[in-house]
PDB file of C-alpha atoms and ligand atoms in Angstrom:
ATOM      1  CA  MET A   1       0.000   0.000   0.000  1.00  0.00           C
ATOM      2  CA  GLY A   2       1.215   3.500  -0.869  1.00  0.00           C
ATOM      3  CA  ILE A   3       1.822   6.327   1.566  1.00  0.00           C
ATOM      4  CA  ILE A   4      -1.539   7.826   0.540  1.00  0.00           C
ATOM      5  CA  LYS A   5      -4.276   5.463  -0.473  1.00  0.00           C
ATOM      6  CA  VAL A   6      -7.780   6.637  -1.266  1.00  0.00           C
ATOM      7  CA  LYS A   7     -10.524   4.143  -2.002  1.00  0.00           C
ATOM      8  CA  ASP A   8     -13.964   5.052  -3.391  1.00  0.00           C
ATOM      9  CA  LEU A   9     -13.908   8.408  -1.599  1.00  0.00           C
ATOM     10  CA  ILE A  10     -17.039  10.516  -1.537  1.00  0.00           C
ATOM     11  CA  PHE A  11     -17.314  13.713   0.474  1.00  0.00           C
ATOM     12  CA  GLU A  12     -20.487  15.751   0.864  1.00  0.00           C
ATOM     13  CA  TYR A  13     -20.783  19.210   2.399  1.00  0.00           C
ATOM     14  CA  ILE A  14     -24.206  19.393   4.008  1.00  0.00           C
ATOM     15  CA  ARG A  15     -25.854  22.782   4.495  1.00  0.00           C
ATOM     16  CA  ARG A  16     -28.469  23.031   7.226  1.00  0.00           C
ATOM     17  CA  ASP A  17     -30.888  25.777   8.203  1.00  0.00           C
ATOM     18  CA  GLU A  18     -31.244  27.088  11.766  1.00  0.00           C
ATOM     19  CA  GLU A  19     -33.475  24.194  12.792  1.00  0.00           C
ATOM     20  CA  GLY A  20     -30.906  21.730  11.510  1.00  0.00           C
ATOM     21  CA  ASN A  21     -32.878  20.651   8.462  1.00  0.00           C
ATOM     22  CA  VAL A  22     -30.811  19.790   5.419  1.00  0.00           C
ATOM     23  CA  GLU A  23     -30.981  22.639   2.891  1.00  0.00           C
ATOM     24  CA  GLY A  24     -28.581  21.333   0.322  1.00  0.00           C
ATOM     25  CA  ILE A  25     -25.780  18.888  -0.350  1.00  0.00           C
ATOM     26  CA  THR A  26     -22.632  19.519  -2.403  1.00  0.00           C
ATOM     27  CA  THR A  27     -20.751  16.410  -3.434  1.00  0.00           C
ATOM     28  CA  ALA A  28     -17.269  17.949  -3.508  1.00  0.00           C
ATOM     29  CA  VAL A  29     -15.338  14.689  -3.987  1.00  0.00           C
ATOM     30  CA  ASP A  30     -17.077  12.019  -5.972  1.00  0.00           C
ATOM     31  CA  ASP A  31     -15.698   8.505  -6.196  1.00  0.00           C
ATOM     32  CA  VAL A  32     -11.962   9.179  -6.129  1.00  0.00           C
ATOM     33  CA  ASN A  33      -9.328   6.431  -6.029  1.00  0.00           C
ATOM     34  CA  LEU A  34      -5.620   7.149  -5.607  1.00  0.00           C
ATOM     35  CA  ASP A  35      -2.519   5.243  -4.633  1.00  0.00           C
ATOM     36  CA  ILE A  36       0.530   7.436  -4.099  1.00  0.00           C
ATOM     37  CA  ARG A  37       3.841   5.732  -3.330  1.00  0.00           C
ATOM     38  CA  GLN A  38       6.528   6.959  -0.943  1.00  0.00           C
ATOM     39  CA  GLY A  39       8.894   9.245  -2.846  1.00  0.00           C
ATOM     40  CA  ASP A  40       6.440  10.106  -5.620  1.00  0.00           C
ATOM     41  CA  PHE A  41       5.907  13.639  -6.833  1.00  0.00           C
ATOM     42  CA  VAL A  42       2.235  13.900  -7.690  1.00  0.00           C
ATOM     43  CA  SER A  43       0.294  16.922  -8.923  1.00  0.00           C
ATOM     44  CA  ILE A  44      -3.415  17.566  -8.710  1.00  0.00           C
ATOM     45  CA  LEU A  45      -4.763  20.010 -11.267  1.00  0.00           C
ATOM     46  CA  GLY A  46      -8.243  21.438 -11.679  1.00  0.00           C
ATOM     47  CA  HIS A  47     -10.108  24.723 -11.948  1.00  0.00           C
ATOM     48  CA  ASN A  48     -11.752  26.406  -8.940  1.00  0.00           C
ATOM     49  CA  GLY A  49     -14.370  24.331  -7.196  1.00  0.00           C
ATOM     50  CA  SER A  50     -13.280  21.015  -8.726  1.00  0.00           C
ATOM     51  CA  GLY A  51     -12.693  19.479  -5.278  1.00  0.00           C
ATOM     52  CA  LYS A  52      -8.904  19.691  -4.887  1.00  0.00           C
ATOM     53  CA  SER A  53      -8.837  21.272  -1.425  1.00  0.00           C
ATOM     54  CA  THR A  54     -11.570  19.014  -0.124  1.00  0.00           C
ATOM     55  CA  LEU A  55      -9.589  15.990  -1.281  1.00  0.00           C
ATOM     56  CA  ALA A  56      -6.353  17.356   0.221  1.00  0.00           C
ATOM     57  CA  LYS A  57      -7.978  17.920   3.606  1.00  0.00           C
ATOM     58  CA  HIS A  58      -8.601  14.179   3.786  1.00  0.00           C
ATOM     59  CA  PHE A  59      -4.835  13.542   3.609  1.00  0.00           C
ATOM     60  CA  ASN A  60      -4.354  15.370   6.887  1.00  0.00           C
ATOM     61  CA  ALA A  61      -7.458  14.185   8.764  1.00  0.00           C
ATOM     62  CA  ILE A  62      -9.009  17.662   8.630  1.00  0.00           C
ATOM     63  CA  LEU A  63     -12.005  16.133   6.825  1.00  0.00           C
ATOM     64  CA  TYR A  64     -13.251  12.547   6.987  1.00  0.00           C
ATOM     65  CA  PRO A  65     -14.905  10.536   4.213  1.00  0.00           C
ATOM     66  CA  THR A  66     -18.678  10.562   3.839  1.00  0.00           C
ATOM     67  CA  GLU A  67     -18.096   7.241   2.081  1.00  0.00           C
ATOM     68  CA  GLY A  68     -14.958   5.289   1.261  1.00  0.00           C
ATOM     69  CA  THR A  69     -11.615   5.160   3.053  1.00  0.00           C
ATOM     70  CA  VAL A  70      -8.370   7.134   3.196  1.00  0.00           C
ATOM     71  CA  TRP A  71      -5.179   5.546   4.544  1.00  0.00           C
ATOM     72  CA  ILE A  72      -2.081   7.595   5.322  1.00  0.00           C
ATOM     73  CA  ASP A  73       0.974   5.380   5.704  1.00  0.00           C
ATOM     74  CA  GLY A  74      -1.380   2.458   6.272  1.00  0.00           C
ATOM     75  CA  ARG A  75      -3.507   4.174   8.924  1.00  0.00           C
ATOM     76  CA  ASP A  76      -7.221   4.668   8.345  1.00  0.00           C
ATOM     77  CA  THR A  77      -7.869   8.391   8.965  1.00  0.00           C
ATOM     78  CA  GLN A  78     -11.232   7.638  10.536  1.00  0.00           C
ATOM     79  CA  GLN A  79      -9.632   5.806  13.437  1.00  0.00           C
ATOM     80  CA  GLY A  80      -9.446   8.708  15.852  1.00  0.00           C
ATOM     81  CA  GLU A  81      -6.359   7.449  17.699  1.00  0.00           C
ATOM     82  CA  TYR A  82      -4.136   8.033  14.655  1.00  0.00           C
ATOM     83  CA  VAL A  83      -4.927  11.723  14.085  1.00  0.00           C
ATOM     84  CA  TRP A  84      -1.611  13.036  15.394  1.00  0.00           C
ATOM     85  CA  ASP A  85       0.441  10.376  13.633  1.00  0.00           C
ATOM     86  CA  ILE A  86      -1.364  11.208  10.415  1.00  0.00           C
ATOM     87  CA  ARG A  87      -0.850  14.952  10.785  1.00  0.00           C
ATOM     88  CA  GLN A  88       2.822  14.352  11.386  1.00  0.00           C
ATOM     89  CA  THR A  89       3.153  11.989   8.450  1.00  0.00           C
ATOM     90  CA  ALA A  90       1.440  14.301   5.961  1.00  0.00           C
ATOM     91  CA  GLY A  91       2.293  17.962   6.534  1.00  0.00           C
ATOM     92  CA  MET A  92       0.151  20.626   4.877  1.00  0.00           C
ATOM     93  CA  VAL A  93       1.126  23.926   3.288  1.00  0.00           C
ATOM     94  CA  PHE A  94      -1.661  26.329   2.311  1.00  0.00           C
ATOM     95  CA  GLN A  95      -2.114  29.227  -0.076  1.00  0.00           C
ATOM     96  CA  ASN A  96      -1.489  32.195   2.144  1.00  0.00           C
ATOM     97  CA  PRO A  97       1.893  32.207   3.903  1.00  0.00           C
ATOM     98  CA  ASP A  98       0.751  35.066   6.165  1.00  0.00           C
ATOM     99  CA  ASN A  99      -1.715  32.729   7.882  1.00  0.00           C
ATOM    100  CA  GLN A 100       0.933  30.081   8.490  1.00  0.00           C
ATOM    101  CA  ILE A 101       3.816  32.057   9.914  1.00  0.00           C
ATOM    102  CA  ILE A 102       3.491  32.869  13.600  1.00  0.00           C
ATOM    103  CA  GLY A 103       7.053  33.472  14.802  1.00  0.00           C
ATOM    104  CA  GLN A 104       8.724  36.879  15.086  1.00  0.00           C
ATOM    105  CA  ILE A 105      11.994  35.488  13.746  1.00  0.00           C
ATOM    106  CA  VAL A 106      12.329  32.977  10.932  1.00  0.00           C
ATOM    107  CA  GLU A 107      14.201  30.327  12.937  1.00  0.00           C
ATOM    108  CA  GLU A 108      11.728  30.534  15.820  1.00  0.00           C
ATOM    109  CA  ASP A 109       8.843  30.061  13.458  1.00  0.00           C
ATOM    110  CA  VAL A 110      10.377  26.958  11.935  1.00  0.00           C
ATOM    111  CA  GLY A 111      11.059  25.590  15.434  1.00  0.00           C
ATOM    112  CA  PHE A 112       7.444  25.790  16.632  1.00  0.00           C
ATOM    113  CA  GLY A 113       6.304  22.526  15.068  1.00  0.00           C
ATOM    114  CA  PRO A 114       9.031  20.294  16.500  1.00  0.00           C
ATOM    115  CA  GLU A 115       8.777  22.125  19.835  1.00  0.00           C
ATOM    116  CA  ASN A 116       5.066  21.297  20.059  1.00  0.00           C
ATOM    117  CA  MET A 117       5.909  17.716  19.247  1.00  0.00           C
ATOM    118  CA  GLY A 118       8.199  17.581  22.269  1.00  0.00           C
ATOM    119  CA  VAL A 119      11.443  17.261  20.306  1.00  0.00           C
ATOM    120  CA  PRO A 120      14.486  17.907  22.578  1.00  0.00           C
ATOM    121  CA  THR A 121      15.894  21.461  22.267  1.00  0.00           C
ATOM    122  CA  LYS A 122      19.214  20.478  20.734  1.00  0.00           C
ATOM    123  CA  GLU A 123      17.483  18.470  18.045  1.00  0.00           C
ATOM    124  CA  ILE A 124      15.022  21.317  17.361  1.00  0.00           C
ATOM    125  CA  TRP A 125      17.930  23.555  16.355  1.00  0.00           C
ATOM    126  CA  GLU A 126      19.385  20.851  14.152  1.00  0.00           C
ATOM    127  CA  ARG A 127      16.038  20.430  12.444  1.00  0.00           C
ATOM    128  CA  VAL A 128      15.580  24.194  12.013  1.00  0.00           C
ATOM    129  CA  GLU A 129      18.973  24.471  10.373  1.00  0.00           C
ATOM    130  CA  GLU A 130      18.482  21.506   8.058  1.00  0.00           C
ATOM    131  CA  SER A 131      14.941  22.604   7.064  1.00  0.00           C
ATOM    132  CA  LEU A 132      15.936  26.177   6.295  1.00  0.00           C
ATOM    133  CA  LYS A 133      18.870  24.926   4.237  1.00  0.00           C
ATOM    134  CA  ALA A 134      16.593  22.541   2.326  1.00  0.00           C
ATOM    135  CA  VAL A 135      14.414  25.451   1.112  1.00  0.00           C
ATOM    136  CA  GLY A 136      17.309  27.865   0.600  1.00  0.00           C
ATOM    137  CA  MET A 137      16.341  30.202   3.458  1.00  0.00           C
ATOM    138  CA  TYR A 138      19.122  29.534   5.975  1.00  0.00           C
ATOM    139  CA  GLU A 139      20.768  32.917   5.481  1.00  0.00           C
ATOM    140  CA  TYR A 140      17.483  34.572   6.520  1.00  0.00           C
ATOM    141  CA  ARG A 141      17.232  32.654   9.811  1.00  0.00           C
ATOM    142  CA  LYS A 142      17.583  35.773  11.987  1.00  0.00           C
ATOM    143  CA  HIS A 143      15.200  37.906   9.892  1.00  0.00           C
ATOM    144  CA  SER A 144      11.677  38.943  10.697  1.00  0.00           C
ATOM    145  CA  PRO A 145       9.211  37.034   8.466  1.00  0.00           C
ATOM    146  CA  ASN A 146       7.251  40.279   7.898  1.00  0.00           C
ATOM    147  CA  LYS A 147      10.049  41.689   5.795  1.00  0.00           C
ATOM    148  CA  LEU A 148      10.335  38.712   3.444  1.00  0.00           C
ATOM    149  CA  SER A 149       8.834  38.438  -0.042  1.00  0.00           C
ATOM    150  CA  GLY A 150       5.849  36.142  -0.634  1.00  0.00           C
ATOM    151  CA  GLY A 151       8.026  33.407  -2.109  1.00  0.00           C
ATOM    152  CA  GLN A 152      10.447  33.591   0.806  1.00  0.00           C
ATOM    153  CA  LYS A 153       7.613  33.458   3.351  1.00  0.00           C
ATOM    154  CA  GLN A 154       6.121  30.453   1.645  1.00  0.00           C
ATOM    155  CA  ARG A 155       9.522  28.712   1.742  1.00  0.00           C
ATOM    156  CA  VAL A 156       9.688  29.439   5.483  1.00  0.00           C
ATOM    157  CA  SER A 157       6.229  27.833   5.894  1.00  0.00           C
ATOM    158  CA  ILE A 158       7.500  24.814   3.989  1.00  0.00           C
ATOM    159  CA  ALA A 159      10.585  24.652   6.249  1.00  0.00           C
ATOM    160  CA  GLY A 160       8.221  24.711   9.255  1.00  0.00           C
ATOM    161  CA  VAL A 161       6.477  21.624   7.923  1.00  0.00           C
ATOM    162  CA  ILE A 162       9.713  19.852   6.983  1.00  0.00           C
ATOM    163  CA  ALA A 163      11.056  20.415  10.494  1.00  0.00           C
ATOM    164  CA  MET A 164       8.389  18.012  11.742  1.00  0.00           C
ATOM    165  CA  HIS A 165       9.983  15.318   9.549  1.00  0.00           C
ATOM    166  CA  PRO A 166       6.899  14.338   7.574  1.00  0.00           C
ATOM    167  CA  LYS A 167       7.117  11.531   5.042  1.00  0.00           C
ATOM    168  CA  CYS A 168       4.805  13.467   2.822  1.00  0.00           C
ATOM    169  CA  ILE A 169       4.065  17.119   2.168  1.00  0.00           C
ATOM    170  CA  VAL A 170       0.761  18.282   0.695  1.00  0.00           C
ATOM    171  CA  LEU A 171       0.808  21.770  -0.798  1.00  0.00           C
ATOM    172  CA  ASP A 172      -2.571  23.325  -1.596  1.00  0.00           C
ATOM    173  CA  GLU A 173      -1.953  26.014  -4.232  1.00  0.00           C
ATOM    174  CA  PRO A 174       1.214  27.215  -2.481  1.00  0.00           C
ATOM    175  CA  THR A 175       2.050  29.595  -5.325  1.00  0.00           C
ATOM    176  CA  ALA A 176      -1.396  31.106  -5.943  1.00  0.00           C
ATOM    177  CA  MET A 177      -0.577  34.355  -4.162  1.00  0.00           C
ATOM    178  CA  LEU A 178       2.989  34.710  -5.437  1.00  0.00           C
ATOM    179  CA  ASP A 179       4.593  36.587  -8.313  1.00  0.00           C
ATOM    180  CA  PRO A 180       6.360  34.573 -11.053  1.00  0.00           C
ATOM    181  CA  LYS A 181       9.721  34.775  -9.256  1.00  0.00           C
ATOM    182  CA  GLY A 182       8.227  33.589  -5.962  1.00  0.00           C
ATOM    183  CA  ARG A 183       6.426  30.781  -7.749  1.00  0.00           C
ATOM    184  CA  LYS A 184       9.678  29.562  -9.288  1.00  0.00           C
ATOM    185  CA  GLU A 185      11.488  29.673  -5.930  1.00  0.00           C
ATOM    186  CA  VAL A 186       8.789  27.636  -4.232  1.00  0.00           C
ATOM    187  CA  ILE A 187       8.565  25.035  -6.998  1.00  0.00           C
ATOM    188  CA  ARG A 188      12.360  24.683  -7.028  1.00  0.00           C
ATOM    189  CA  ALA A 189      12.376  24.136  -3.251  1.00  0.00           C
ATOM    190  CA  VAL A 190       9.600  21.569  -3.493  1.00  0.00           C
ATOM    191  CA  ARG A 191      11.415  19.669  -6.242  1.00  0.00           C
ATOM    192  CA  ALA A 192      14.564  19.571  -4.133  1.00  0.00           C
ATOM    193  CA  LEU A 193      12.675  18.131  -1.158  1.00  0.00           C
ATOM    194  CA  ASN A 194      11.409  15.379  -3.383  1.00  0.00           C
ATOM    195  CA  GLU A 195      14.651  14.664  -5.229  1.00  0.00           C
ATOM    196  CA  VAL A 196      17.147  15.110  -2.405  1.00  0.00           C
ATOM    197  CA  GLU A 197      15.176  14.177   0.718  1.00  0.00           C
ATOM    198  CA  ASN A 198      12.826  11.707  -1.009  1.00  0.00           C
ATOM    199  CA  ILE A 199       9.798  13.346   0.614  1.00  0.00           C
ATOM    200  CA  THR A 200       6.544  12.428  -1.089  1.00  0.00           C
ATOM    201  CA  VAL A 201       5.048  15.567  -2.637  1.00  0.00           C
ATOM    202  CA  VAL A 202       1.414  16.245  -3.471  1.00  0.00           C
ATOM    203  CA  LEU A 203       1.262  19.576  -5.267  1.00  0.00           C
ATOM    204  CA  ILE A 204      -2.151  21.098  -5.879  1.00  0.00           C
ATOM    205  CA  THR A 205      -2.168  23.877  -8.420  1.00  0.00           C
ATOM    206  CA  HIS A 206      -3.970  25.351 -11.355  1.00  0.00           C
ATOM    207  CA  TYR A 207      -0.742  26.398 -13.065  1.00  0.00           C
ATOM    208  CA  MET A 208      -0.045  23.688 -15.602  1.00  0.00           C
ATOM    209  CA  GLU A 209       3.610  24.605 -16.064  1.00  0.00           C
ATOM    210  CA  GLU A 210       4.234  23.705 -12.406  1.00  0.00           C
ATOM    211  CA  VAL A 211       3.305  20.080 -12.902  1.00  0.00           C
ATOM    212  CA  ILE A 212       5.812  19.125 -15.607  1.00  0.00           C
ATOM    213  CA  TYR A 213       8.258  17.720 -13.054  1.00  0.00           C
ATOM    214  CA  SER A 214       5.763  15.368 -11.443  1.00  0.00           C
ATOM    215  CA  ASP A 215       5.768  11.607 -11.779  1.00  0.00           C
ATOM    216  CA  ARG A 216       2.022  11.635 -12.146  1.00  0.00           C
ATOM    217  CA  VAL A 217      -0.719  14.205 -12.715  1.00  0.00           C
ATOM    218  CA  TYR A 218      -4.360  13.897 -11.700  1.00  0.00           C
ATOM    219  CA  VAL A 219      -6.853  16.339 -13.206  1.00  0.00           C
ATOM    220  CA  MET A 220     -10.043  16.954 -11.248  1.00  0.00           C
ATOM    221  CA  ASP A 221     -13.402  18.144 -12.491  1.00  0.00           C
ATOM    222  CA  LYS A 222     -16.670  18.224 -10.515  1.00  0.00           C
ATOM    223  CA  GLY A 223     -15.189  16.088  -7.756  1.00  0.00           C
ATOM    224  CA  HIS A 224     -13.965  13.363 -10.111  1.00  0.00           C
ATOM    225  CA  VAL A 225     -10.472  12.511 -11.302  1.00  0.00           C
ATOM    226  CA  THR A 226     -11.227  12.953 -14.975  1.00  0.00           C
ATOM    227  CA  LEU A 227      -7.758  12.595 -16.473  1.00  0.00           C
ATOM    228  CA  GLN A 228      -4.529  11.082 -15.146  1.00  0.00           C
ATOM    229  CA  GLY A 229      -1.124  10.025 -16.341  1.00  0.00           C
ATOM    230  CA  THR A 230       2.414  11.293 -16.734  1.00  0.00           C
ATOM    231  CA  PRO A 231       2.657  15.023 -17.502  1.00  0.00           C
ATOM    232  CA  ARG A 232       3.316  14.116 -21.124  1.00  0.00           C
ATOM    233  CA  GLU A 233       0.259  11.884 -21.372  1.00  0.00           C
ATOM    234  CA  VAL A 234      -1.930  14.540 -19.789  1.00  0.00           C
ATOM    235  CA  PHE A 235      -0.511  17.440 -21.811  1.00  0.00           C
ATOM    236  CA  ALA A 236      -1.132  15.505 -25.017  1.00  0.00           C
ATOM    237  CA  GLN A 237      -4.868  16.026 -24.459  1.00  0.00           C
ATOM    238  CA  VAL A 238      -4.950  19.717 -25.264  1.00  0.00           C
ATOM    239  CA  ASP A 239      -8.581  19.899 -26.355  1.00  0.00           C
ATOM    240  CA  ARG A 240      -9.793  18.091 -23.243  1.00  0.00           C
ATOM    241  CA  LEU A 241      -7.698  20.356 -21.002  1.00  0.00           C
ATOM    242  CA  LYS A 242      -9.239  23.412 -22.640  1.00  0.00           C
ATOM    243  CA  GLU A 243     -12.705  21.974 -22.020  1.00  0.00           C
ATOM    244  CA  LEU A 244     -11.692  21.629 -18.367  1.00  0.00           C
ATOM    245  CA  ARG A 245     -10.836  25.348 -18.337  1.00  0.00           C
ATOM    246  CA  LEU A 246      -7.147  24.808 -17.657  1.00  0.00           C
ATOM    247  CA  ASP A 247      -4.522  27.115 -19.108  1.00  0.00           C
ATOM    248  CA  VAL A 248      -2.383  24.917 -21.291  1.00  0.00           C
ATOM    249  CA  PRO A 249       1.230  26.224 -21.477  1.00  0.00           C
ATOM    250  CA  GLN A 250       1.902  28.273 -24.601  1.00  0.00           C
ATOM    251  CA  VAL A 251       4.594  25.939 -25.886  1.00  0.00           C
ATOM    252  CA  THR A 252       2.257  22.930 -25.613  1.00  0.00           C
ATOM    253  CA  LEU A 253      -0.500  24.857 -27.426  1.00  0.00           C
ATOM    254  CA  LEU A 254       1.865  25.926 -30.178  1.00  0.00           C
ATOM    255  CA  ALA A 255       3.097  22.355 -30.681  1.00  0.00           C
ATOM    256  CA  HIS A 256      -0.517  21.168 -30.793  1.00  0.00           C
ATOM    257  CA  GLU A 257      -1.437  23.772 -33.447  1.00  0.00           C
ATOM    258  CA  LEU A 258       1.610  22.926 -35.570  1.00  0.00           C
ATOM    259  CA  LYS A 259       0.681  19.278 -35.394  1.00  0.00           C
ATOM    260  CA  LYS A 260      -2.834  20.058 -36.565  1.00  0.00           C
ATOM    261  CA  GLU A 261      -1.246  21.831 -39.529  1.00  0.00           C
ATOM    262  CA  GLY A 262       0.397  18.558 -40.459  1.00  0.00           C
ATOM    263  CA  ILE A 263       3.882  19.050 -39.022  1.00  0.00           C
ATOM    264  CA  PRO A 264       4.919  15.755 -37.383  1.00  0.00           C
ATOM    265  CA  ILE A 265       5.533  16.733 -33.775  1.00  0.00           C
ATOM    266  CA  PRO A 266       5.223  14.272 -30.880  1.00  0.00           C
ATOM    267  CA  ASP A 267       2.276  14.713 -28.486  1.00  0.00           C
ATOM    268  CA  GLY A 268       2.633  16.341 -25.087  1.00  0.00           C
ATOM    269  CA  ILE A 269       5.505  18.770 -25.684  1.00  0.00           C
ATOM    270  CA  LEU A 270       6.321  20.305 -22.296  1.00  0.00           C
ATOM    271  CA  THR A 271       9.220  22.707 -22.842  1.00  0.00           C
ATOM    272  CA  LYS A 272      10.634  25.100 -25.434  1.00  0.00           C
ATOM    273  CA  GLU A 273      13.705  22.860 -25.752  1.00  0.00           C
ATOM    274  CA  GLU A 274      11.557  19.871 -26.694  1.00  0.00           C
ATOM    275  CA  LEU A 275       9.713  21.880 -29.310  1.00  0.00           C
ATOM    276  CA  ARG A 276      12.979  23.207 -30.730  1.00  0.00           C
ATOM    277  CA  GLU A 277      14.340  19.666 -30.993  1.00  0.00           C
ATOM    278  CA  ALA A 278      11.197  18.369 -32.669  1.00  0.00           C
ATOM    279  CA  LEU A 279      11.325  21.218 -35.174  1.00  0.00           C
ATOM    280  CA  ASP A 280      15.027  20.572 -35.870  1.00  0.00           C
ATOM    281  CA  VAL A 281      14.269  16.934 -36.621  1.00  0.00           C
ATOM    282  CA  TYR A 282      11.443  18.015 -38.921  1.00  0.00           C
ATOM    283  CA  ARG A 283      13.655  20.533 -40.711  1.00  0.00           C
ATOM    284  CA  GLN A 284      16.427  17.977 -41.295  1.00  0.00           C
ATOM    285  CA  ASN A 285      14.054  15.335 -42.639  1.00  0.00           C
ATOM    286  CA  PHE A 286      11.426  17.235 -44.559  1.00  0.00           C
ATOM    287  CA  ALA A 287      12.308  20.823 -45.237  1.00  0.00           C
TER     288      ALA A 287
HETATM  289  P1  LIG B   1     -11.014  23.539  -5.197  1.00  0.00           P
HETATM  290  O1  LIG B   1     -10.029  23.448  -4.101  1.00  0.00           O
HETATM  291  O2  LIG B   1     -10.699  22.673  -6.377  1.00  0.00           O
HETATM  292  O3  LIG B   1     -11.260  24.961  -5.632  1.00  0.00           O
HETATM  293  P2  LIG B   1     -12.986  22.850  -3.184  1.00  0.00           P
HETATM  294  O4  LIG B   1     -12.617  21.529  -2.631  1.00  0.00           O
HETATM  295  O5  LIG B   1     -12.639  24.049  -2.388  1.00  0.00           O
HETATM  296  O6  LIG B   1     -12.425  22.972  -4.666  1.00  0.00           O
HETATM  297  O7  LIG B   1     -14.555  22.896  -3.429  1.00  0.00           O
HETATM  298  C1  LIG B   1     -15.267  21.833  -4.051  1.00  0.00           C
HETATM  299  C2  LIG B   1     -16.778  22.131  -3.950  1.00  0.00           C
HETATM  300  O8  LIG B   1     -17.176  22.121  -2.579  1.00  0.00           O
HETATM  301  C3  LIG B   1     -17.188  23.491  -4.490  1.00  0.00           C
HETATM  302  O9  LIG B   1     -18.440  23.347  -5.098  1.00  0.00           O
HETATM  303  C4  LIG B   1     -17.280  24.346  -3.255  1.00  0.00           C
HETATM  304  O10 LIG B   1     -18.221  25.380  -3.433  1.00  0.00           O
HETATM  305  C5  LIG B   1     -17.756  23.347  -2.216  1.00  0.00           C
HETATM  306  N1  LIG B   1     -17.265  23.691  -0.857  1.00  0.00           N
HETATM  307  C6  LIG B   1     -15.964  23.879  -0.500  1.00  0.00           C
HETATM  308  N2  LIG B   1     -15.855  24.140   0.821  1.00  0.00           N
HETATM  309  C7  LIG B   1     -17.134  24.132   1.300  1.00  0.00           C
HETATM  310  C8  LIG B   1     -17.696  24.341   2.604  1.00  0.00           C
HETATM  311  N3  LIG B   1     -16.925  24.590   3.671  1.00  0.00           N
HETATM  312  N4  LIG B   1     -19.043  24.247   2.739  1.00  0.00           N
HETATM  313  C9  LIG B   1     -19.817  23.980   1.666  1.00  0.00           C
HETATM  314  N5  LIG B   1     -19.374  23.766   0.418  1.00  0.00           N
HETATM  315  C10 LIG B   1     -18.028  23.838   0.227  1.00  0.00           C
HETATM  316 MG1  LIG B   2      -8.768  24.896  -3.294  1.00  0.00          MG
END
């Protein structure tokens, strides 16, 4: 069994009036199955309201299934006794870094998690150092978080989660509030955690260009996983992605249009370099 296993998951938000009568039901996650292995880098894509955050909250025992089962590192999230183990196994990073940073100094902030877990003081400092280094923020350890850029703050939040030594980190649109530079910094840090530390990464985003490094991409729509595969397999389905209101990267769109014009280009081009290569091959053979 993988580090995150989801079987036949359904989650309903139930709205009630003042008397407690049911006014309406939203099925936010509808029959989802996932099996994510330790060390995987997985992305979840989907437009607003497709159910991404609701799904993610099940990975951290913030929400519990209406139907179906979620196991984190083999533990059923609905078994109350595992809540703290589960929250330590799967750390969460949210959209707004300002809501996640509580310390007055960067290194203090990163130390809060392990301190609450009862980690001995000496080890807390070791963890703070290693976590800040892992996200490239060690030189800012004595700074006030208020003065940092959005991308830097978000990397400090990530360090705070890493300091609790999770096996898995779930990031719910961590770059949504950042400028392009901040987004790049955060994605680079997340990739390093996966590649160097072998931490399982679940990255939720609606920026398609952020998912090209993942092992696997799941695309959600109306609570369902409607498309899944490697980034290349998913990006090959340009028309479907447009239907799902996702912004397909320009280079992928261009390759798709050229292909439609009859130029033999492989499906699912992800980068400018790949397109350049494909066009070079075409030029040598046909032009
Ligand atoms: P995403 O993260 O992909 O934008 P969400 O999981 O936030 O999607 O939302 C999925 C659906 O559930 C949407 O229709 C949304 O309106 C609804 N929803 C989300 N949170 C709540 C809530 N707390 N109460 C009721 N409905 C909710
Ligand atoms: Mg969301």
